[in-house]
Amino acid sequence: MQQRKLEVCLSPALLHLHDIRQSIVVVIDIFRATSSMCYGLANGAEAIIPVASVEACRSYEDTDYLLAAERNGEVVAGFDFGNSPFSYTAEKVAGKTIVLTTTNGTHAINESREAKKVVIGSFLNLGALSTWLKTQPHDVLLLCAGWKNKVNLEDSLFAGALAYHLKNEAYKLDDAAILVADLYELAQGDLKEFMKKTSHSERLKELNIEADIAFCLQIDVVDSIPVLDGDRLVKLV
Amino acid sequence: MQQRKLEVCLSPALLHLHDIRQSIVVVIDIFRATSSMCYGLANGAEAIIPVASVEACRSYEDTDYLLAAERNGEVVAGFDFGNSPFSYTAEKVAGKTIVLTTTNGTHAINESREAKKVVIGSFLNLGALSTWLKTQPHDVLLLCAGWKNKVNLEDSLFAGALAYHLKNEAYKLDDAAILVADLYELAQGDLKEFMKKTSHSERLKELNIEADIAFCLQIDVVDSIPVLDGDRLVKLV
């Protein structure tokens, strides 16, 4: 296959530096939005509608959709649930459409709408996603949602995992991709141990989401890839 | 000493996410602006005046200052020199004031003017800079100039070198600092070999600056630290 570009954008605030119109954008928000999206669609959710604001989410109140809203790591008062993967089990989401707004992940998806295609990545679907990307004759941009536009370790690490798996294919990596691929190579032996380094560990501990974090660091739990189709994420055929 | 923050900003386009008014900002543009600034002041230049535009640089034409301008890696036509460290030897710069504009480095300095203090970092003064920072009771932000706001490997690597040397002191590292410190730990055995990975290697080769690059990857060649004093960089006393 012809050489393609593989670029990494470590924050949505740097996205304007990239022309994404001919690219596949992979949106990454490991703790926890994109992990839960992958898990929910794999568990039979019909669709997930990512929206930018809590108000936009609330406007679906009179539908039979499930409404999910997270801000600053917590479920917003009055909503069914937030972005914990344990809320996206088959029992809870099979056959349902979910409207979801989160602090970072849904923002990153909205910023990517100009792309040729927007897909969702997480450790849970790493293998399926990298296998599929290799077959696509397009440039790829890995977009880390980060934390309020700041670079974070977990999204960088997953971008690194994808870059690591794609780097020997016909891709030309940019410097950010080289950087995170090396980071992943260093960390891959024990992702959970590596993530103990994060500067967010106190914040994450206060949120009491250790089980969520351990869940989101599992590799290849599902084989589905969420893709944006109009305003909703559905399973890529 | 009380715990301080050690943060890394991988691109000037992310600087607005940081409140730098109480911080020391270290500006980093390894190839080649900040390396040449360290070298030039160590070699007896009286001051270096960083300016944003080629026009601003040209406005000093009727002075006895040396005028240096670089854009896209090359000396701008009509100027004495650009940002090659070999233009900043004692023979050329001792006793002189230099007015300098570059593609990335002087832009990053200008963006940092609100900081408590702005100092200049490069591998050439790594030891002096990290020793001095340890004695300062202030938060530290390492600002990578990058390439036209995109993350680059060499500036990230040097931010990592500083973070690596400071991480066991009383600093709390943010995720970007953790990331680049690990990168440096991986690369430190052979920086030149590591830098062969860069996606810019073809561009750098075309510019015919291999000797400059090798020079800028040397550690602890000088013991001076440039600091911004008003509109000019001078040697920190």
Tab-separated table of C-alpha atoms in Angstrom:
chain	number	residue	atom	x	y	z
A	1	MET	CA	0.000	0.000	0.000
A	2	GLN	CA	1.061	3.568	-0.680
A	3	GLN	CA	2.714	5.386	2.210
A	4	ARG	CA	0.271	7.177	4.475
A	5	LYS	CA	0.769	9.655	7.285
A	6	LEU	CA	0.272	8.596	10.879
A	7	GLU	CA	0.061	11.662	13.082
A	8	VAL	CA	-0.722	12.114	16.743
A	9	CYS	CA	-2.486	15.174	18.112
A	10	LEU	CA	-1.894	15.230	21.873
A	11	SER	CA	-4.637	17.766	22.622
A	12	PRO	CA	-7.803	18.992	20.880
A	13	ALA	CA	-6.297	22.485	21.197
A	14	LEU	CA	-3.702	21.457	18.582
A	15	LEU	CA	-6.186	19.980	16.117
A	16	HIS	CA	-6.271	23.149	13.983
A	17	LEU	CA	-2.658	22.400	12.988
A	18	HIS	CA	-3.836	19.337	11.060
A	19	ASP	CA	-5.841	19.141	7.848
A	20	ILE	CA	-8.113	16.206	8.644
A	21	ARG	CA	-10.450	16.312	5.660
A	22	GLN	CA	-8.758	13.380	3.929
A	23	SER	CA	-7.907	11.521	7.134
A	24	ILE	CA	-9.378	8.942	9.441
A	25	VAL	CA	-9.465	10.458	12.920
A	26	VAL	CA	-9.300	8.087	15.886
A	27	VAL	CA	-10.731	9.769	18.984
A	28	ILE	CA	-9.159	8.639	22.263
A	29	ASP	CA	-10.453	9.288	25.773
A	30	ILE	CA	-9.363	6.207	27.696
A	31	PHE	CA	-10.730	7.218	31.153
A	32	ARG	CA	-13.523	6.616	30.284
A	33	ALA	CA	-15.623	7.915	27.404
A	34	THR	CA	-14.162	6.074	24.429
A	35	SER	CA	-13.654	2.870	26.428
A	36	SER	CA	-17.344	2.913	27.353
A	37	MET	CA	-18.388	3.686	23.774
A	38	CYS	CA	-16.498	0.645	22.499
A	39	TYR	CA	-17.912	-1.515	25.274
A	40	GLY	CA	-21.491	-0.258	24.910
A	41	LEU	CA	-21.709	-0.809	21.153
A	42	ALA	CA	-20.095	-4.234	21.529
A	43	ASN	CA	-22.770	-5.017	24.095
A	44	GLY	CA	-25.567	-4.314	21.646
A	45	ALA	CA	-26.340	-0.629	22.078
A	46	GLU	CA	-27.957	0.492	18.848
A	47	ALA	CA	-26.202	3.846	18.765
A	48	ILE	CA	-24.475	6.429	20.934
A	49	ILE	CA	-25.166	10.089	20.202
A	50	PRO	CA	-22.268	12.231	21.452
A	51	VAL	CA	-23.369	15.764	22.325
A	52	ALA	CA	-21.341	18.749	23.457
A	53	SER	CA	-23.340	20.050	26.391
A	54	VAL	CA	-25.394	18.850	29.321
A	55	GLU	CA	-28.255	20.951	27.963
A	56	ALA	CA	-28.088	19.230	24.578
A	57	CYS	CA	-28.217	15.898	26.400
A	58	ARG	CA	-31.221	16.998	28.454
A	59	SER	CA	-33.092	18.011	25.286
A	60	TYR	CA	-33.589	14.284	24.581
A	61	GLU	CA	-35.614	13.877	27.786
A	62	ASP	CA	-38.867	13.093	26.022
A	63	THR	CA	-37.409	10.226	23.997
A	64	ASP	CA	-36.819	6.634	25.072
A	65	TYR	CA	-33.073	7.142	24.786
A	66	LEU	CA	-30.802	6.591	27.768
A	67	LEU	CA	-29.254	9.856	28.850
A	68	ALA	CA	-25.665	9.861	30.113
A	69	ALA	CA	-23.781	12.921	31.319
A	70	GLU	CA	-20.412	13.261	32.997
A	71	ARG	CA	-18.592	16.380	34.115
A	72	ASN	CA	-15.309	16.460	36.020
A	73	GLY	CA	-15.421	12.703	36.422
A	74	GLU	CA	-18.859	12.471	38.026
A	75	VAL	CA	-22.382	11.683	36.858
A	76	VAL	CA	-24.312	14.925	36.438
A	77	ALA	CA	-27.264	15.118	38.854
A	78	GLY	CA	-30.533	13.995	37.279
A	79	PHE	CA	-28.978	11.685	34.666
A	80	ASP	CA	-29.238	7.896	34.302
A	81	PHE	CA	-25.484	7.425	34.298
A	82	GLY	CA	-22.150	8.874	33.205
A	83	ASN	CA	-19.170	7.303	31.488
A	84	SER	CA	-18.325	4.310	33.679
A	85	PRO	CA	-17.924	1.213	31.488
A	86	PHE	CA	-19.926	-0.775	34.064
A	87	SER	CA	-22.970	1.241	32.993
A	88	TYR	CA	-22.574	-0.033	29.423
A	89	THR	CA	-23.204	-3.753	29.972
A	90	ALA	CA	-25.533	-5.738	27.733
A	91	GLU	CA	-28.214	-5.772	30.451
A	92	LYS	CA	-28.268	-2.010	30.482
A	93	VAL	CA	-27.709	-0.957	26.874
A	94	ALA	CA	-28.664	-3.765	24.451
A	95	GLY	CA	-31.041	-2.413	21.835
A	96	LYS	CA	-30.899	1.096	23.276
A	97	THR	CA	-29.725	4.416	21.952
A	98	ILE	CA	-27.625	6.444	24.398
A	99	VAL	CA	-27.147	10.188	24.370
A	100	LEU	CA	-23.816	11.006	25.983
A	101	THR	CA	-21.932	14.132	26.972
A	102	THR	CA	-18.538	14.027	28.715
A	103	THR	CA	-15.882	16.530	29.803
A	104	ASN	CA	-13.343	15.675	27.131
A	105	GLY	CA	-14.301	12.816	24.815
A	106	THR	CA	-17.455	14.145	23.207
A	107	HIS	CA	-15.754	17.511	22.713
A	108	ALA	CA	-12.961	15.806	20.782
A	109	ILE	CA	-15.496	13.962	18.612
A	110	ASN	CA	-17.285	17.200	17.799
A	111	GLU	CA	-14.028	18.869	16.823
A	112	SER	CA	-13.315	16.008	14.377
A	113	ARG	CA	-16.488	16.128	12.295
A	114	GLU	CA	-14.668	17.439	9.191
A	115	ALA	CA	-12.645	14.227	8.927
A	116	LYS	CA	-13.135	11.673	6.182
A	117	LYS	CA	-14.102	9.237	8.921
A	118	VAL	CA	-14.223	9.407	12.740
A	119	VAL	CA	-13.704	6.195	14.672
A	120	ILE	CA	-13.370	5.500	18.389
A	121	GLY	CA	-10.361	3.865	19.995
A	122	SER	CA	-9.585	2.330	23.376
A	123	PHE	CA	-7.421	-0.465	24.720
A	124	LEU	CA	-10.572	-2.586	24.635
A	125	ASN	CA	-10.599	-2.595	20.816
A	126	LEU	CA	-6.901	-2.028	20.089
A	127	GLY	CA	-6.419	-5.159	17.979
A	128	ALA	CA	-9.570	-4.725	15.911
A	129	LEU	CA	-8.816	-1.074	15.295
A	130	SER	CA	-5.190	-1.496	14.273
A	131	THR	CA	-6.089	-4.410	11.975
A	132	TRP	CA	-8.770	-2.310	10.296
A	133	LEU	CA	-6.610	0.817	9.974
A	134	LYS	CA	-3.934	-1.175	8.144
A	135	THR	CA	-6.433	-1.929	5.375
A	136	GLN	CA	-7.468	1.704	4.875
A	137	PRO	CA	-5.718	3.738	2.166
A	138	HIS	CA	-5.963	6.966	4.171
A	139	ASP	CA	-3.854	9.123	6.413
A	140	VAL	CA	-4.584	8.607	10.101
A	141	LEU	CA	-4.710	11.142	12.903
A	142	LEU	CA	-4.852	9.887	16.488
A	143	LEU	CA	-6.614	12.562	18.542
A	144	CYS	CA	-6.087	12.446	22.303
A	145	ALA	CA	-8.954	14.090	24.170
A	146	GLY	CA	-6.687	14.859	27.126
A	147	TRP	CA	-7.942	16.538	30.292
A	148	LYS	CA	-9.430	19.957	29.539
A	149	ASN	CA	-7.043	20.250	26.601
A	150	LYS	CA	-3.976	19.325	28.654
A	151	VAL	CA	-1.902	16.333	27.591
A	152	ASN	CA	-2.582	13.254	29.707
A	153	LEU	CA	-0.724	10.016	30.135
A	154	GLU	CA	-3.447	7.454	29.384
A	155	ASP	CA	-4.569	8.933	26.069
A	156	SER	CA	-0.955	9.439	24.994
A	157	LEU	CA	-0.213	5.845	25.964
A	158	PHE	CA	-3.037	4.467	23.845
A	159	ALA	CA	-2.069	6.640	20.873
A	160	GLY	CA	1.363	5.101	21.418
A	161	ALA	CA	-0.092	1.598	21.378
A	162	LEU	CA	-1.698	2.216	17.992
A	163	ALA	CA	1.408	3.917	16.615
A	164	TYR	CA	3.535	1.031	17.900
A	165	HIS	CA	1.350	-1.502	16.100
A	166	LEU	CA	1.217	0.493	12.865
A	167	LYS	CA	4.777	1.796	12.659
A	168	ASN	CA	6.157	-1.070	10.610
A	169	GLU	CA	3.373	-0.768	8.049
A	170	ALA	CA	3.511	1.805	5.267
A	171	TYR	CA	3.034	4.816	7.535
A	172	LYS	CA	5.203	7.857	8.010
A	173	LEU	CA	5.019	8.799	11.695
A	174	ASP	CA	5.260	12.394	12.862
A	175	ASP	CA	7.356	13.285	15.922
A	176	ALA	CA	4.427	13.071	18.339
A	177	ALA	CA	3.667	9.559	17.066
A	178	ILE	CA	7.322	8.530	17.468
A	179	LEU	CA	7.311	9.906	20.999
A	180	VAL	CA	4.204	8.055	22.175
A	181	ALA	CA	5.140	4.819	20.401
A	182	ASP	CA	8.347	4.794	22.449
A	183	LEU	CA	6.341	5.513	25.583
A	184	TYR	CA	4.098	2.529	24.889
A	185	GLU	CA	7.056	0.277	24.191
A	186	LEU	CA	8.349	1.208	27.632
A	187	ALA	CA	4.999	0.713	29.374
A	188	GLN	CA	3.452	-2.249	27.603
A	189	GLY	CA	4.725	-4.875	30.022
A	190	ASP	CA	2.431	-3.575	32.753
A	191	LEU	CA	0.064	-0.768	31.817
A	192	LYS	CA	-1.571	-0.639	35.246
A	193	GLU	CA	1.755	-0.270	37.006
A	194	PHE	CA	2.842	2.396	34.509
A	195	MET	CA	-0.350	4.382	34.979
A	196	LYS	CA	0.354	4.699	38.703
A	197	LYS	CA	2.746	7.440	37.667
A	198	THR	CA	0.020	9.732	36.430
A	199	SER	CA	-0.250	13.151	37.998
A	200	HIS	CA	-4.016	12.568	38.067
A	201	SER	CA	-3.762	9.595	40.407
A	202	GLU	CA	-5.052	11.554	43.396
A	203	ARG	CA	-7.973	12.946	41.427
A	204	LEU	CA	-8.778	9.498	40.065
A	205	LYS	CA	-8.559	7.998	43.553
A	206	GLU	CA	-10.967	10.575	44.935
A	207	LEU	CA	-13.450	9.658	42.240
A	208	ASN	CA	-13.271	6.089	43.478
A	209	ILE	CA	-12.985	4.636	39.985
A	210	GLU	CA	-10.104	2.189	40.409
A	211	ALA	CA	-12.244	-0.641	39.019
A	212	ASP	CA	-13.124	1.479	35.974
A	213	ILE	CA	-9.461	2.238	35.379
A	214	ALA	CA	-8.412	-1.399	35.611
A	215	PHE	CA	-11.227	-2.267	33.203
A	216	CYS	CA	-10.224	0.424	30.686
A	217	LEU	CA	-6.607	-0.805	30.606
A	218	GLN	CA	-7.573	-4.261	29.346
A	219	ILE	CA	-6.500	-5.019	25.787
A	220	ASP	CA	-8.727	-6.648	23.144
A	221	VAL	CA	-11.896	-7.204	25.125
A	222	VAL	CA	-14.143	-6.361	22.161
A	223	ASP	CA	-13.748	-6.565	18.392
A	224	SER	CA	-16.055	-3.766	17.344
A	225	ILE	CA	-15.129	-0.287	16.176
A	226	PRO	CA	-17.523	2.613	16.752
A	227	VAL	CA	-17.748	4.949	13.757
A	228	LEU	CA	-19.494	8.292	13.470
A	229	ASP	CA	-22.456	8.146	11.060
A	230	GLY	CA	-24.126	11.537	10.924
A	231	ASP	CA	-24.739	12.511	14.531
A	232	ARG	CA	-24.436	9.027	15.995
A	233	LEU	CA	-21.810	6.424	16.700
A	234	VAL	CA	-22.667	2.997	15.372
A	235	LYS	CA	-20.754	-0.226	14.892
A	236	LEU	CA	-18.548	-0.161	11.823
A	237	VAL	CA	-19.830	-2.918	9.505
B	1	MET	CA	12.014	23.052	49.998
B	2	GLN	CA	8.246	23.255	49.566
B	3	GLN	CA	6.793	21.194	46.744
B	4	ARG	CA	6.647	23.021	43.450
B	5	LYS	CA	4.975	22.172	40.154
B	6	LEU	CA	7.032	21.048	37.204
B	7	GLU	CA	4.927	21.217	34.057
B	8	VAL	CA	5.751	20.705	30.411
B	9	CYS	CA	4.005	22.564	27.623
B	10	LEU	CA	4.733	20.686	24.394
B	11	SER	CA	3.652	23.518	22.085
B	12	PRO	CA	3.262	27.301	22.375
B	13	ALA	CA	-0.344	26.724	21.205
B	14	LEU	CA	-1.037	25.086	24.591
B	15	LEU	CA	0.537	27.841	26.688
B	16	HIS	CA	-2.822	29.499	27.422
B	17	LEU	CA	-3.712	26.435	29.528
B	18	HIS	CA	-1.044	27.410	32.058
B	19	ASP	CA	-0.963	30.323	34.473
B	20	ILE	CA	2.688	31.319	34.240
B	21	ARG	CA	2.650	34.535	36.267
B	22	GLN	CA	4.214	32.899	39.329
B	23	SER	CA	6.401	30.481	37.359
B	24	ILE	CA	9.827	30.291	35.853
B	25	VAL	CA	9.415	29.497	32.170
B	26	VAL	CA	12.242	27.662	30.428
B	27	VAL	CA	12.058	28.237	26.671
B	28	ILE	CA	13.359	25.355	24.564
B	29	ASP	CA	14.178	25.408	20.862
B	30	ILE	CA	17.019	22.936	20.536
B	31	PHE	CA	17.508	23.168	16.728
B	32	ARG	CA	18.832	25.809	16.992
B	33	ALA	CA	17.692	29.083	18.559
B	34	THR	CA	18.041	28.372	22.264
B	35	SER	CA	21.244	26.382	21.776
B	36	SER	CA	22.781	29.344	19.967
B	37	MET	CA	21.550	31.788	22.619
B	38	CYS	CA	23.260	29.775	25.362
B	39	TYR	CA	26.418	29.490	23.301
B	40	GLY	CA	26.486	33.134	22.235
B	41	LEU	CA	26.106	34.554	25.738
B	42	ALA	CA	28.672	32.088	27.077
B	43	ASN	CA	31.019	33.367	24.372
B	44	GLY	CA	30.764	36.931	25.577
B	45	ALA	CA	27.851	38.393	23.651
B	46	GLU	CA	26.592	41.317	25.705
B	47	ALA	CA	22.929	40.635	25.022
B	48	ILE	CA	20.564	38.979	22.578
B	49	ILE	CA	17.348	40.791	21.724
B	50	PRO	CA	14.704	38.302	20.562
B	51	VAL	CA	12.167	39.878	18.203
B	52	ALA	CA	9.070	38.418	16.637
B	53	SER	CA	9.385	39.471	13.015
B	54	VAL	CA	11.972	39.935	10.299
B	55	GLU	CA	10.770	43.536	10.010
B	56	ALA	CA	11.384	44.181	13.711
B	57	CYS	CA	14.869	42.762	13.269
B	58	ARG	CA	15.520	44.983	10.241
B	59	SER	CA	14.469	48.064	12.210
B	60	TYR	CA	17.796	47.819	14.075
B	61	GLU	CA	19.728	48.342	10.823
B	62	ASP	CA	21.160	51.712	11.837
B	63	THR	CA	22.662	50.400	15.082
B	64	ASP	CA	25.936	48.550	15.590
B	65	TYR	CA	24.035	45.450	16.632
B	66	LEU	CA	24.493	42.202	14.761
B	67	LEU	CA	21.279	41.249	13.002
B	68	ALA	CA	20.299	37.570	12.820
B	69	ALA	CA	17.193	36.239	11.105
B	70	GLU	CA	16.102	32.701	10.354
B	71	ARG	CA	12.943	31.483	8.680
B	72	ASN	CA	12.182	27.848	7.809
B	73	GLY	CA	15.688	26.846	8.791
B	74	GLU	CA	17.550	29.277	6.539
B	75	VAL	CA	19.237	32.656	6.962
B	76	VAL	CA	16.923	35.368	5.651
B	77	ALA	CA	18.447	37.184	2.654
B	78	GLY	CA	20.236	40.391	3.637
B	79	PHE	CA	21.067	39.370	7.212
B	80	ASP	CA	24.442	38.766	8.837
B	81	PHE	CA	23.510	35.272	9.998
B	82	GLY	CA	20.735	33.053	11.330
B	83	ASN	CA	20.608	30.609	14.196
B	84	SER	CA	23.536	28.281	13.545
B	85	PRO	CA	25.591	27.945	16.745
B	86	PHE	CA	28.762	28.265	14.649
B	87	SER	CA	27.803	31.897	14.068
B	88	TYR	CA	27.867	32.525	17.832
B	89	THR	CA	31.557	31.924	18.525
B	90	ALA	CA	33.601	34.332	20.659
B	91	GLU	CA	35.313	35.727	17.519
B	92	LYS	CA	31.968	36.732	16.111
B	93	VAL	CA	29.901	37.803	19.099
B	94	ALA	CA	32.127	38.815	22.043
B	95	GLY	CA	31.104	42.242	23.284
B	96	LYS	CA	28.272	42.496	20.739
B	97	THR	CA	24.525	42.772	21.038
B	98	ILE	CA	22.588	40.527	18.663
B	99	VAL	CA	19.052	41.081	17.445
B	100	LEU	CA	17.542	37.715	16.557
B	101	THR	CA	14.311	36.474	15.025
B	102	THR	CA	13.633	32.788	14.376
B	103	THR	CA	10.711	30.658	13.199
B	104	ASN	CA	9.851	29.127	16.556
B	105	GLY	CA	12.154	30.078	19.421
B	106	THR	CA	11.702	33.849	19.547
B	107	HIS	CA	7.933	33.360	19.196
B	108	ALA	CA	7.939	31.124	22.276
B	109	ILE	CA	9.949	33.714	24.227
B	110	ASN	CA	7.491	36.442	23.306
B	111	GLU	CA	4.561	34.318	24.422
B	112	SER	CA	6.227	33.833	27.831
B	113	ARG	CA	6.725	37.460	28.819
B	114	GLU	CA	4.103	37.289	31.598
B	115	ALA	CA	6.159	34.754	33.524
B	116	LYS	CA	7.932	35.557	36.786
B	117	LYS	CA	11.162	34.795	34.979
B	118	VAL	CA	12.045	33.555	31.479
B	119	VAL	CA	15.233	31.555	31.052
B	120	ILE	CA	16.702	29.726	28.081
B	121	GLY	CA	17.475	26.018	28.011
B	122	SER	CA	19.465	23.719	25.761
B	123	PHE	CA	21.521	20.568	26.144
B	124	LEU	CA	24.548	22.870	26.170
B	125	ASN	CA	23.577	24.281	29.596
B	126	LEU	CA	21.526	21.366	30.980
B	127	GLY	CA	23.611	20.895	34.146
B	128	ALA	CA	23.827	24.589	35.023
B	129	LEU	CA	20.123	25.075	34.430
B	130	SER	CA	18.923	22.095	36.437
B	131	THR	CA	21.262	22.989	39.318
B	132	TRP	CA	19.924	26.537	39.369
B	133	LEU	CA	16.258	25.523	39.074
B	134	LYS	CA	16.593	23.285	42.130
B	135	THR	CA	17.464	26.335	44.227
B	136	GLN	CA	14.458	28.376	43.081
B	137	PRO	CA	11.290	28.325	45.215
B	138	HIS	CA	9.010	28.658	42.183
B	139	ASP	CA	6.888	26.505	39.932
B	140	VAL	CA	8.563	25.678	36.637
B	141	LEU	CA	7.077	25.423	33.169
B	142	LEU	CA	9.178	23.932	30.384
B	143	LEU	CA	7.958	25.438	27.119
B	144	CYS	CA	8.848	23.566	23.938
B	145	ALA	CA	8.903	25.872	20.924
B	146	GLY	CA	8.150	22.963	18.600
B	147	TRP	CA	7.946	23.371	14.835
B	148	LYS	CA	5.229	25.850	13.857
B	149	ASN	CA	3.333	24.851	16.989
B	150	LYS	CA	3.579	21.118	16.293
B	151	VAL	CA	5.235	18.891	18.880
B	152	ASN	CA	8.782	17.936	17.939
B	153	LEU	CA	11.130	15.291	19.209
B	154	GLU	CA	14.199	17.342	20.107
B	155	ASP	CA	12.434	19.942	22.253
B	156	SER	CA	10.382	17.214	23.976
B	157	LEU	CA	13.586	15.286	24.597
B	158	PHE	CA	15.293	18.228	26.264
B	159	ALA	CA	12.222	19.002	28.388
B	160	GLY	CA	12.493	15.341	29.346
B	161	ALA	CA	16.149	15.743	30.275
B	162	LEU	CA	15.303	18.575	32.672
B	163	ALA	CA	12.290	16.732	34.092
B	164	TYR	CA	14.445	13.626	34.531
B	165	HIS	CA	17.053	15.589	36.507
B	166	LEU	CA	14.455	17.385	38.639
B	167	LYS	CA	11.950	14.611	39.271
B	168	ASN	CA	13.480	13.377	42.504
B	169	GLU	CA	13.548	16.893	43.950
B	170	ALA	CA	10.482	18.453	45.540
B	171	TYR	CA	8.543	18.822	42.292
B	172	LYS	CA	5.162	17.498	41.306
B	173	LEU	CA	5.346	16.556	37.628
B	174	ASP	CA	2.332	16.840	35.341
B	175	ASP	CA	1.574	14.076	32.826
B	176	ALA	CA	3.442	15.764	29.992
B	177	ALA	CA	6.540	16.000	32.206
B	178	ILE	CA	6.248	12.334	33.174
B	179	LEU	CA	5.934	11.401	29.513
B	180	VAL	CA	9.014	13.275	28.330
B	181	ALA	CA	11.122	12.244	31.347
B	182	ASP	CA	10.510	8.627	30.353
B	183	LEU	CA	11.402	9.464	26.762
B	184	TYR	CA	14.698	10.965	27.894
B	185	GLU	CA	15.478	7.997	30.107
B	186	LEU	CA	15.063	5.825	27.022
B	187	ALA	CA	17.166	8.058	24.780
B	188	GLN	CA	19.932	9.324	27.019
B	189	GLY	CA	22.433	6.601	26.144
B	190	ASP	CA	22.815	8.007	22.633
B	191	LEU	CA	20.915	11.191	21.837
B	192	LYS	CA	22.287	11.430	18.307
B	193	GLU	CA	21.195	7.917	17.458
B	194	PHE	CA	17.777	8.535	19.001
B	195	MET	CA	17.279	11.732	17.033
B	196	LYS	CA	17.715	9.831	13.765
B	197	LYS	CA	14.109	8.761	14.288
B	198	THR	CA	12.737	12.250	13.862
B	199	SER	CA	10.179	12.806	11.141
B	200	HIS	CA	12.080	15.985	10.301
B	201	SER	CA	15.265	14.151	9.373
B	202	GLU	CA	14.757	14.726	5.650
B	203	ARG	CA	14.064	18.408	6.143
B	204	LEU	CA	17.098	18.744	8.400
B	205	LYS	CA	19.277	16.891	5.889
B	206	GLU	CA	18.196	19.216	3.091
B	207	LEU	CA	19.215	22.177	5.209
B	208	ASN	CA	22.693	20.652	5.441
B	209	ILE	CA	22.950	21.288	9.173
B	210	GLU	CA	24.216	17.927	10.425
B	211	ALA	CA	27.153	19.622	12.151
B	212	ASP	CA	24.786	22.055	13.888
B	213	ILE	CA	22.621	19.184	15.084
B	214	ALA	CA	25.541	17.239	16.492
B	215	PHE	CA	26.720	20.409	18.226
B	216	CYS	CA	23.297	21.115	19.764
B	217	LEU	CA	23.059	17.595	21.210
B	218	GLN	CA	26.176	18.039	23.346
B	219	ILE	CA	25.539	18.171	27.082
B	220	ASP	CA	27.125	20.728	29.464
B	221	VAL	CA	29.295	22.688	27.060
B	222	VAL	CA	28.579	25.990	28.826
B	223	ASP	CA	27.646	26.957	32.367
B	224	SER	CA	25.705	30.130	31.684
B	225	ILE	CA	21.950	30.620	31.702
B	226	PRO	CA	20.359	33.299	29.520
B	227	VAL	CA	17.575	35.187	31.293
B	228	LEU	CA	15.142	37.723	29.854
B	229	ASP	CA	15.716	41.188	31.293
B	230	GLY	CA	13.251	43.615	29.740
B	231	ASP	CA	13.549	43.111	26.000
B	232	ARG	CA	16.946	41.422	26.064
B	233	LEU	CA	18.503	38.135	27.059
B	234	VAL	CA	21.529	38.514	29.275
B	235	LYS	CA	23.609	36.141	31.372
B	236	LEU	CA	21.940	35.315	34.664
B	237	VAL	CA	24.252	36.615	37.404
